[in-house]
Amino acid sequence: MGRTTRLALLLAIILAVPLLGGCGGKSETVKVRVGEVTRSVFYAPEYVALSLGLFKQEGLDVELQTIPGGDKTMTALLSGAIDVALVGSETSIYVYQQGSDDPVINFAQLTQRDGTFLFARKDHPNFNWSELKNSTFLGQRKGGMPQMAGAFTLKNKGIDTASDLKLIQNIEFANIASAFASGTGDYVQLFEPQASIFEREGRGKVIASFGVESGYLPYTVFMSKKSYIGKNSDTVQKFTNALQKAQLWVKKHSPGEIADAVSPYFENTDRDIVISAIKRYKDQDTYAQTPVIDDKEWNNLLDVMDNAGELKERVPAGKIVNNTFAEKAQSAAVSGK
């Protein structure tokens, strides 16, 4: 064998080694860039999937970033800055209503109720919604799901927001709690853990749940552009598999155990506060136990948006919801695969 032939054979062997190793070893990890609309215990199953390594078990490297505001999160998704968005499903409807050539598709539900609570400056042991009349109500930003779920509830309780109370909804989401703390409003619509924090500080009490009153709906959903899903269906399936495992884990474990699992994402929040917030959400069945978005929930969402005047047309779920991945993940979880 000549020198040239030996060198060629050696080079071929060297090049073949990584290929052979790849055939028998683990496949490469796939990076998925996820943007969440806010950091909240409301999204506990997401953090469980991360902290317990459930995404990694599926071969995914999930890079999480918080992008405050549904509009900003959706802009990041549409521009390609992120692959998957965790945001209110109403944002996908807004994109669809604009006639996008590459619509945003909802593929896995995380929360199934609104996450806000009615917080009053004093306790109301026998609270009746009529007590809000002639008061100042500090609500959420117009067009967002918290505001729409709140308006839907108030209407169902016989409250006319135009004439029965003074409604304030021009304060940025991040500043609502501080505005109430400084004296603005008699009532405020708050997420956890802020509600639990205010209770501990003696600023008032949670007296009702907008989540319970507005019913089940696909409140916060993982979504992506149709083009991304088409090119990365295997990745989307693995992502949804991990989420389903996290949802079932949350279902089976106590608020304390869940708090310990998500603690890396809430290092500056007292453990007792995190436990209180998670318990409140678990008790009212806020965390979806399956990623599947059913038609009844979707239609309730459309009712909520229609009541708020934000719906140009009733968008059928089949247009921007793909339950294929969720149903497969649910089936695999049930069969123990």
Short mmCIF file of N, CA, C and O in Angstrom, two decimals, residues 161-275:
data_model
loop_
_atom_site.label_atom_id
_atom_site.label_comp_id
_atom_site.label_asym_id
_atom_site.label_seq_id
_atom_site.Cartn_x
_atom_site.Cartn_y
_atom_site.Cartn_z
N THR A 161 -69.38 48.82 33.53
CA THR A 161 -68.12 49.52 33.80
C THR A 161 -68.15 50.98 33.35
O THR A 161 -67.32 51.78 33.79
N ALA A 162 -69.09 51.34 32.50
CA ALA A 162 -69.16 52.72 32.02
C ALA A 162 -69.91 53.63 33.00
O ALA A 162 -69.62 54.83 33.09
N SER A 163 -70.87 53.05 33.74
CA SER A 163 -71.70 53.89 34.61
C SER A 163 -71.68 53.51 36.08
O SER A 163 -72.00 54.34 36.95
N ASP A 164 -71.34 52.26 36.39
CA ASP A 164 -71.45 51.80 37.78
C ASP A 164 -70.20 52.04 38.62
O ASP A 164 -70.26 51.99 39.85
N LEU A 165 -69.08 52.27 37.96
CA LEU A 165 -67.84 52.49 38.72
C LEU A 165 -66.88 53.33 37.90
O LEU A 165 -67.07 53.53 36.70
N LYS A 166 -65.86 53.81 38.57
CA LYS A 166 -64.80 54.53 37.87
C LYS A 166 -63.72 53.52 37.53
O LYS A 166 -63.06 52.98 38.42
N LEU A 167 -63.55 53.27 36.25
CA LEU A 167 -62.60 52.25 35.79
C LEU A 167 -61.31 52.92 35.33
O LEU A 167 -61.31 53.79 34.46
N ILE A 168 -60.20 52.47 35.91
CA ILE A 168 -58.88 52.96 35.52
C ILE A 168 -58.14 51.81 34.84
O ILE A 168 -57.93 50.76 35.44
N GLN A 169 -57.76 51.99 33.57
CA GLN A 169 -57.04 50.93 32.88
C GLN A 169 -55.97 51.48 31.94
O GLN A 169 -55.64 50.86 30.93
N ASN A 170 -55.42 52.64 32.31
CA ASN A 170 -54.35 53.25 31.50
C ASN A 170 -52.99 53.15 32.17
O ASN A 170 -52.04 53.83 31.77
N ILE A 171 -52.89 52.28 33.18
CA ILE A 171 -51.61 52.10 33.88
C ILE A 171 -50.91 50.86 33.36
O ILE A 171 -51.55 49.81 33.19
N GLU A 172 -49.63 50.95 33.08
CA GLU A 172 -48.86 49.82 32.58
C GLU A 172 -48.94 48.65 33.55
O GLU A 172 -48.97 48.84 34.77
N PHE A 173 -48.95 47.44 32.98
CA PHE A 173 -49.07 46.22 33.78
C PHE A 173 -48.08 46.20 34.95
O PHE A 173 -48.45 45.88 36.09
N ALA A 174 -46.83 46.56 34.69
CA ALA A 174 -45.78 46.49 35.72
C ALA A 174 -46.01 47.49 36.85
O ALA A 174 -45.44 47.33 37.94
N ASN A 175 -46.85 48.50 36.63
CA ASN A 175 -47.03 49.56 37.63
C ASN A 175 -48.38 49.50 38.35
O ASN A 175 -48.65 50.33 39.21
N ILE A 176 -49.22 48.53 38.00
CA ILE A 176 -50.56 48.46 38.59
C ILE A 176 -50.49 48.23 40.10
O ILE A 176 -51.17 48.92 40.89
N ALA A 177 -49.67 47.28 40.53
CA ALA A 177 -49.58 46.99 41.96
C ALA A 177 -49.07 48.19 42.76
O ALA A 177 -49.61 48.51 43.82
N SER A 178 -48.04 48.85 42.25
CA SER A 178 -47.48 50.00 42.96
C SER A 178 -48.47 51.16 42.99
O SER A 178 -48.52 51.92 43.97
N ALA A 179 -49.29 51.29 41.95
CA ALA A 179 -50.30 52.35 41.92
C ALA A 179 -51.33 52.11 43.03
O ALA A 179 -51.74 53.04 43.73
N PHE A 180 -51.75 50.85 43.17
CA PHE A 180 -52.70 50.52 44.23
C PHE A 180 -52.07 50.74 45.61
O PHE A 180 -52.71 51.29 46.52
N ALA A 181 -50.82 50.33 45.75
CA ALA A 181 -50.12 50.49 47.04
C ALA A 181 -49.99 51.96 47.43
O ALA A 181 -49.99 52.29 48.61
N SER A 182 -49.91 52.83 46.42
CA SER A 182 -49.76 54.26 46.70
C SER A 182 -51.09 54.96 46.94
O SER A 182 -51.13 56.16 47.21
N GLY A 183 -52.20 54.18 46.84
CA GLY A 183 -53.49 54.75 47.18
C GLY A 183 -54.50 54.86 46.06
O GLY A 183 -55.64 55.31 46.29
N THR A 184 -54.14 54.44 44.85
CA THR A 184 -55.07 54.52 43.72
C THR A 184 -56.05 53.35 43.73
O THR A 184 -55.63 52.20 43.76
N GLY A 185 -57.34 53.65 43.70
CA GLY A 185 -58.36 52.61 43.59
C GLY A 185 -58.82 52.01 44.91
O GLY A 185 -58.06 51.94 45.88
N ASP A 186 -60.08 51.60 44.91
CA ASP A 186 -60.64 50.87 46.05
C ASP A 186 -60.45 49.37 45.88
O ASP A 186 -60.32 48.63 46.87
N TYR A 187 -60.46 48.95 44.61
CA TYR A 187 -60.28 47.54 44.25
C TYR A 187 -59.25 47.48 43.12
O TYR A 187 -59.12 48.42 42.34
N VAL A 188 -58.59 46.34 43.03
CA VAL A 188 -57.60 46.16 41.98
C VAL A 188 -57.63 44.72 41.50
O VAL A 188 -57.95 43.80 42.27
N GLN A 189 -57.29 44.52 40.25
CA GLN A 189 -57.22 43.18 39.64
C GLN A 189 -55.75 42.77 39.64
O GLN A 189 -54.94 43.34 38.92
N LEU A 190 -55.41 41.75 40.45
CA LEU A 190 -54.00 41.38 40.64
C LEU A 190 -53.74 39.91 40.32
O LEU A 190 -54.59 39.04 40.53
N PHE A 191 -52.53 39.66 39.83
CA PHE A 191 -52.03 38.29 39.67
C PHE A 191 -51.34 37.88 40.98
O PHE A 191 -51.02 38.72 41.83
N GLU A 192 -51.11 36.59 41.11
CA GLU A 192 -50.21 36.09 42.13
C GLU A 192 -48.78 36.14 41.57
O GLU A 192 -48.59 36.09 40.35
N PRO A 193 -47.75 36.29 42.41
CA PRO A 193 -47.81 36.29 43.88
C PRO A 193 -48.08 37.66 44.50
O PRO A 193 -48.02 37.79 45.72
N GLN A 194 -48.35 38.67 43.65
CA GLN A 194 -48.55 40.01 44.19
C GLN A 194 -49.70 40.06 45.18
O GLN A 194 -49.64 40.74 46.21
N ALA A 195 -50.76 39.31 44.90
CA ALA A 195 -51.91 39.29 45.82
C ALA A 195 -51.51 38.76 47.19
O ALA A 195 -51.89 39.33 48.22
N SER A 196 -50.74 37.68 47.22
CA SER A 196 -50.29 37.11 48.49
C SER A 196 -49.33 38.05 49.21
O SER A 196 -49.35 38.16 50.44
N ILE A 197 -48.49 38.74 48.45
CA ILE A 197 -47.56 39.69 49.04
C ILE A 197 -48.32 40.83 49.71
O ILE A 197 -48.02 41.22 50.85
N PHE A 198 -49.31 41.36 49.02
CA PHE A 198 -50.11 42.45 49.59
C PHE A 198 -50.88 42.00 50.82
O PHE A 198 -51.05 42.77 51.78
N GLU A 199 -51.37 40.76 50.81
CA GLU A 199 -52.07 40.26 52.00
C GLU A 199 -51.12 40.20 53.19
O GLU A 199 -51.48 40.58 54.31
N ARG A 200 -49.92 39.72 52.95
CA ARG A 200 -48.93 39.64 54.03
C ARG A 200 -48.59 41.04 54.55
O ARG A 200 -48.39 41.23 55.77
N GLU A 201 -48.55 42.02 53.67
CA GLU A 201 -48.19 43.39 54.06
C GLU A 201 -49.38 44.13 54.69
O GLU A 201 -49.24 45.28 55.13
N GLY A 202 -50.54 43.47 54.73
CA GLY A 202 -51.71 44.08 55.35
C GLY A 202 -52.38 45.14 54.49
O GLY A 202 -53.08 46.02 55.01
N ARG A 203 -52.20 45.05 53.17
CA ARG A 203 -52.78 46.06 52.28
C ARG A 203 -54.21 45.73 51.88
O ARG A 203 -54.86 46.51 51.19
N GLY A 204 -54.70 44.56 52.27
CA GLY A 204 -56.05 44.18 51.92
C GLY A 204 -56.20 42.68 51.79
O GLY A 204 -55.38 41.91 52.30
N LYS A 205 -57.27 42.25 51.06
CA LYS A 205 -57.57 40.83 50.95
C LYS A 205 -58.06 40.47 49.54
O LYS A 205 -58.72 41.27 48.87
N VAL A 206 -57.75 39.24 49.15
CA VAL A 206 -58.36 38.68 47.95
C VAL A 206 -59.79 38.32 48.32
O VAL A 206 -60.03 37.59 49.29
N ILE A 207 -60.77 38.82 47.55
CA ILE A 207 -62.17 38.56 47.90
C ILE A 207 -62.92 37.81 46.80
O ILE A 207 -64.05 37.37 47.02
N ALA A 208 -62.30 37.64 45.62
CA ALA A 208 -62.95 36.89 44.54
C ALA A 208 -61.91 36.54 43.49
O ALA A 208 -60.81 37.12 43.45
N SER A 209 -62.25 35.59 42.63
CA SER A 209 -61.35 35.15 41.57
C SER A 209 -61.97 35.38 40.20
O SER A 209 -63.05 34.86 39.90
N PHE A 210 -61.28 36.16 39.37
CA PHE A 210 -61.76 36.35 38.00
C PHE A 210 -61.58 35.06 37.20
O PHE A 210 -62.32 34.81 36.25
N GLY A 211 -60.62 34.24 37.58
CA GLY A 211 -60.40 32.98 36.91
C GLY A 211 -61.58 32.03 37.07
O GLY A 211 -62.03 31.40 36.11
N VAL A 212 -62.08 31.95 38.28
CA VAL A 212 -63.24 31.09 38.54
C VAL A 212 -64.47 31.64 37.85
O VAL A 212 -65.24 30.90 37.22
N GLU A 213 -64.68 32.95 37.95
CA GLU A 213 -65.90 33.57 37.43
C GLU A 213 -65.96 33.60 35.90
O GLU A 213 -67.05 33.53 35.32
N SER A 214 -64.81 33.70 35.23
CA SER A 214 -64.82 33.79 33.76
C SER A 214 -64.80 32.42 33.10
O SER A 214 -64.97 32.31 31.88
N GLY A 215 -64.56 31.36 33.87
CA GLY A 215 -64.63 30.00 33.34
C GLY A 215 -63.36 29.52 32.68
O GLY A 215 -62.35 30.22 32.62
N TYR A 216 -63.42 28.30 32.15
CA TYR A 216 -62.26 27.70 31.50
C TYR A 216 -62.06 28.30 30.11
O TYR A 216 -63.01 28.45 29.33
N LEU A 217 -60.82 28.61 29.80
CA LEU A 217 -60.46 29.11 28.49
C LEU A 217 -58.96 28.95 28.28
O LEU A 217 -58.21 28.84 29.26
N PRO A 218 -58.49 28.89 27.03
CA PRO A 218 -57.06 28.72 26.79
C PRO A 218 -56.33 30.03 27.07
O PRO A 218 -56.02 30.80 26.17
N TYR A 219 -56.05 30.26 28.33
CA TYR A 219 -55.58 31.57 28.78
C TYR A 219 -54.14 31.85 28.37
O TYR A 219 -53.83 32.89 27.82
N THR A 220 -53.25 30.92 28.69
CA THR A 220 -51.85 31.08 28.30
C THR A 220 -51.42 29.83 27.54
O THR A 220 -51.58 28.71 28.03
N VAL A 221 -50.87 30.04 26.36
CA VAL A 221 -50.61 28.93 25.45
C VAL A 221 -49.23 29.06 24.81
O VAL A 221 -48.76 30.16 24.53
N PHE A 222 -48.58 27.93 24.59
CA PHE A 222 -47.35 27.91 23.80
C PHE A 222 -47.76 27.93 22.33
O PHE A 222 -48.62 27.15 21.90
N MET A 223 -47.14 28.83 21.58
CA MET A 223 -47.50 28.97 20.17
C MET A 223 -46.27 29.29 19.34
O MET A 223 -45.24 29.74 19.85
N SER A 224 -46.40 29.05 18.06
CA SER A 224 -45.31 29.36 17.14
C SER A 224 -45.88 29.63 15.77
O SER A 224 -47.05 29.36 15.49
N LYS A 225 -45.03 30.15 14.90
CA LYS A 225 -45.49 30.41 13.53
C LYS A 225 -45.72 29.08 12.81
O LYS A 225 -45.03 28.10 13.06
N LYS A 226 -46.68 29.09 11.92
CA LYS A 226 -47.02 27.89 11.16
C LYS A 226 -45.80 27.35 10.42
O LYS A 226 -45.59 26.13 10.36
N SER A 227 -44.98 28.24 9.90
CA SER A 227 -43.79 27.83 9.15
C SER A 227 -42.79 27.11 10.04
O SER A 227 -42.18 26.11 9.64
N TYR A 228 -42.63 27.59 11.28
CA TYR A 228 -41.69 26.95 12.21
C TYR A 228 -42.17 25.55 12.56
O TYR A 228 -41.40 24.59 12.58
N ILE A 229 -43.46 25.43 12.84
CA ILE A 229 -44.02 24.12 13.19
C ILE A 229 -43.87 23.15 12.03
O ILE A 229 -43.54 21.98 12.22
N GLY A 230 -44.09 23.63 10.82
CA GLY A 230 -43.97 22.76 9.65
C GLY A 230 -42.57 22.23 9.44
O GLY A 230 -42.38 21.08 9.03
N LYS A 231 -41.57 23.06 9.76
CA LYS A 231 -40.17 22.66 9.57
C LYS A 231 -39.59 21.93 10.78
O LYS A 231 -38.55 21.27 10.67
N ASN A 232 -40.25 22.06 11.93
CA ASN A 232 -39.69 21.51 13.17
C ASN A 232 -40.73 20.71 13.96
O ASN A 232 -40.80 20.81 15.18
N SER A 233 -41.51 19.92 13.27
CA SER A 233 -42.59 19.19 13.93
C SER A 233 -42.08 18.23 15.01
O SER A 233 -42.71 18.07 16.06
N ASP A 234 -40.93 17.61 14.78
CA ASP A 234 -40.37 16.69 15.77
C ASP A 234 -39.99 17.44 17.05
O ASP A 234 -40.23 16.97 18.16
N THR A 235 -39.42 18.63 16.88
CA THR A 235 -39.04 19.46 18.03
C THR A 235 -40.28 19.91 18.80
O THR A 235 -40.31 19.87 20.04
N VAL A 236 -41.31 20.32 18.08
CA VAL A 236 -42.55 20.76 18.73
C VAL A 236 -43.19 19.60 19.50
O VAL A 236 -43.71 19.79 20.61
N GLN A 237 -43.12 18.39 18.94
CA GLN A 237 -43.67 17.23 19.63
C GLN A 237 -42.91 16.95 20.92
O GLN A 237 -43.52 16.71 21.98
N LYS A 238 -41.59 17.02 20.86
CA LYS A 238 -40.78 16.78 22.05
C LYS A 238 -41.04 17.85 23.11
O LYS A 238 -41.10 17.55 24.32
N PHE A 239 -41.19 19.07 22.67
CA PHE A 239 -41.49 20.17 23.60
C PHE A 239 -42.82 19.91 24.32
O PHE A 239 -42.92 20.05 25.54
N THR A 240 -43.81 19.50 23.56
CA THR A 240 -45.13 19.24 24.13
C THR A 240 -45.11 18.02 25.04
O THR A 240 -45.81 17.99 26.07
N ASN A 241 -44.32 17.02 24.69
CA ASN A 241 -44.18 15.84 25.55
C ASN A 241 -43.66 16.24 26.93
O ASN A 241 -44.16 15.78 27.96
N ALA A 242 -42.65 17.10 26.93
CA ALA A 242 -42.05 17.55 28.19
C ALA A 242 -43.06 18.35 29.01
O ALA A 242 -43.15 18.20 30.24
N LEU A 243 -43.81 19.18 28.34
CA LEU A 243 -44.82 19.99 29.03
C LEU A 243 -45.87 19.10 29.67
O LEU A 243 -46.25 19.31 30.83
N GLN A 244 -46.36 18.09 28.94
CA GLN A 244 -47.37 17.20 29.50
C GLN A 244 -46.85 16.48 30.74
O GLN A 244 -47.57 16.35 31.74
N LYS A 245 -45.59 16.06 30.73
CA LYS A 245 -45.00 15.41 31.91
C LYS A 245 -44.97 16.38 33.09
O LYS A 245 -45.24 16.00 34.23
N ALA A 246 -44.64 17.64 32.81
CA ALA A 246 -44.59 18.65 33.87
C ALA A 246 -45.98 18.92 34.42
O ALA A 246 -46.16 19.08 35.64
N GLN A 247 -46.97 18.97 33.56
CA GLN A 247 -48.34 19.21 34.01
C GLN A 247 -48.84 18.10 34.93
O GLN A 247 -49.48 18.36 35.95
N LEU A 248 -48.51 16.88 34.59
CA LEU A 248 -48.92 15.75 35.43
C LEU A 248 -48.16 15.75 36.75
O LEU A 248 -48.71 15.38 37.80
N TRP A 249 -46.90 16.17 36.70
CA TRP A 249 -46.10 16.27 37.93
C TRP A 249 -46.72 17.30 38.87
O TRP A 249 -46.84 17.07 40.08
N VAL A 250 -47.10 18.44 38.32
CA VAL A 250 -47.72 19.50 39.12
C VAL A 250 -49.03 19.01 39.73
O VAL A 250 -49.34 19.29 40.89
N LYS A 251 -49.78 18.26 38.96
CA LYS A 251 -51.05 17.73 39.44
C LYS A 251 -50.85 16.83 40.66
O LYS A 251 -51.65 16.87 41.62
N LYS A 252 -49.80 16.03 40.66
CA LYS A 252 -49.59 15.02 41.70
C LYS A 252 -48.85 15.54 42.93
O LYS A 252 -48.84 14.88 43.97
N HIS A 253 -48.24 16.70 42.84
CA HIS A 253 -47.40 17.18 43.93
C HIS A 253 -48.01 18.37 44.67
O HIS A 253 -48.86 19.09 44.13
N SER A 254 -47.55 18.56 45.89
CA SER A 254 -48.10 19.59 46.76
C SER A 254 -47.55 20.97 46.38
O SER A 254 -46.52 21.08 45.72
N PRO A 255 -48.24 22.04 46.83
CA PRO A 255 -47.74 23.39 46.56
C PRO A 255 -46.31 23.58 47.07
O PRO A 255 -45.50 24.27 46.42
N GLY A 256 -45.98 22.98 48.21
CA GLY A 256 -44.63 23.10 48.75
C GLY A 256 -43.59 22.44 47.84
O GLY A 256 -42.51 22.99 47.62
N GLU A 257 -43.92 21.27 47.35
CA GLU A 257 -43.00 20.56 46.45
C GLU A 257 -42.84 21.30 45.13
O GLU A 257 -41.74 21.38 44.57
N ILE A 258 -43.94 21.86 44.64
CA ILE A 258 -43.87 22.63 43.40
C ILE A 258 -43.04 23.89 43.62
O ILE A 258 -42.23 24.27 42.77
N ALA A 259 -43.24 24.53 44.76
CA ALA A 259 -42.48 25.75 45.08
C ALA A 259 -40.98 25.46 45.10
O ALA A 259 -40.18 26.26 44.61
N ASP A 260 -40.60 24.32 45.67
CA ASP A 260 -39.18 23.96 45.69
C ASP A 260 -38.65 23.73 44.28
O ASP A 260 -37.51 24.08 43.97
N ALA A 261 -39.48 23.15 43.42
CA ALA A 261 -39.04 22.86 42.05
C ALA A 261 -38.84 24.14 41.25
O ALA A 261 -37.92 24.24 40.43
N VAL A 262 -39.70 25.14 41.47
CA VAL A 262 -39.62 26.36 40.66
C VAL A 262 -38.78 27.45 41.33
O VAL A 262 -38.60 28.53 40.76
N SER A 263 -38.26 27.17 42.51
CA SER A 263 -37.53 28.18 43.29
C SER A 263 -36.39 28.87 42.54
O SER A 263 -36.14 30.06 42.77
N PRO A 264 -35.66 28.17 41.63
CA PRO A 264 -34.58 28.87 40.91
C PRO A 264 -35.07 30.05 40.09
O PRO A 264 -34.29 30.94 39.75
N TYR A 265 -36.36 30.07 39.78
CA TYR A 265 -36.91 31.14 38.95
C TYR A 265 -37.56 32.24 39.77
O TYR A 265 -38.04 33.23 39.21
N PHE A 266 -37.56 32.06 41.11
CA PHE A 266 -38.15 33.05 42.00
C PHE A 266 -37.27 33.24 43.24
O PHE A 266 -37.73 33.18 44.37
N GLU A 267 -36.00 33.48 42.98
CA GLU A 267 -35.02 33.56 44.08
C GLU A 267 -35.28 34.72 45.02
O GLU A 267 -34.88 34.69 46.18
N ASN A 268 -35.93 35.78 44.54
CA ASN A 268 -36.16 36.96 45.37
C ASN A 268 -37.55 36.98 46.00
O ASN A 268 -37.97 38.01 46.54
N THR A 269 -38.26 35.86 45.89
CA THR A 269 -39.60 35.77 46.49
C THR A 269 -39.60 34.75 47.61
O THR A 269 -39.08 33.64 47.45
N ASP A 270 -40.16 35.12 48.76
CA ASP A 270 -40.19 34.20 49.90
C ASP A 270 -40.90 32.91 49.54
O ASP A 270 -41.92 32.93 48.84
N ARG A 271 -40.38 31.80 50.05
CA ARG A 271 -40.96 30.50 49.76
C ARG A 271 -42.42 30.44 50.18
O ARG A 271 -43.26 29.87 49.46
N ASP A 272 -42.76 31.01 51.32
CA ASP A 272 -44.14 30.97 51.80
C ASP A 272 -45.09 31.69 50.83
O ASP A 272 -46.24 31.26 50.66
N ILE A 273 -44.61 32.76 50.22
CA ILE A 273 -45.42 33.50 49.26
C ILE A 273 -45.65 32.66 48.01
O ILE A 273 -46.76 32.59 47.46
N VAL A 274 -44.59 32.01 47.54
CA VAL A 274 -44.70 31.15 46.35
C VAL A 274 -45.68 30.01 46.62
O VAL A 274 -46.51 29.68 45.78
N ILE A 275 -45.59 29.41 47.81
CA ILE A 275 -46.49 28.32 48.17
C ILE A 275 -47.94 28.81 48.19
O ILE A 275 -48.85 28.16 47.67
#
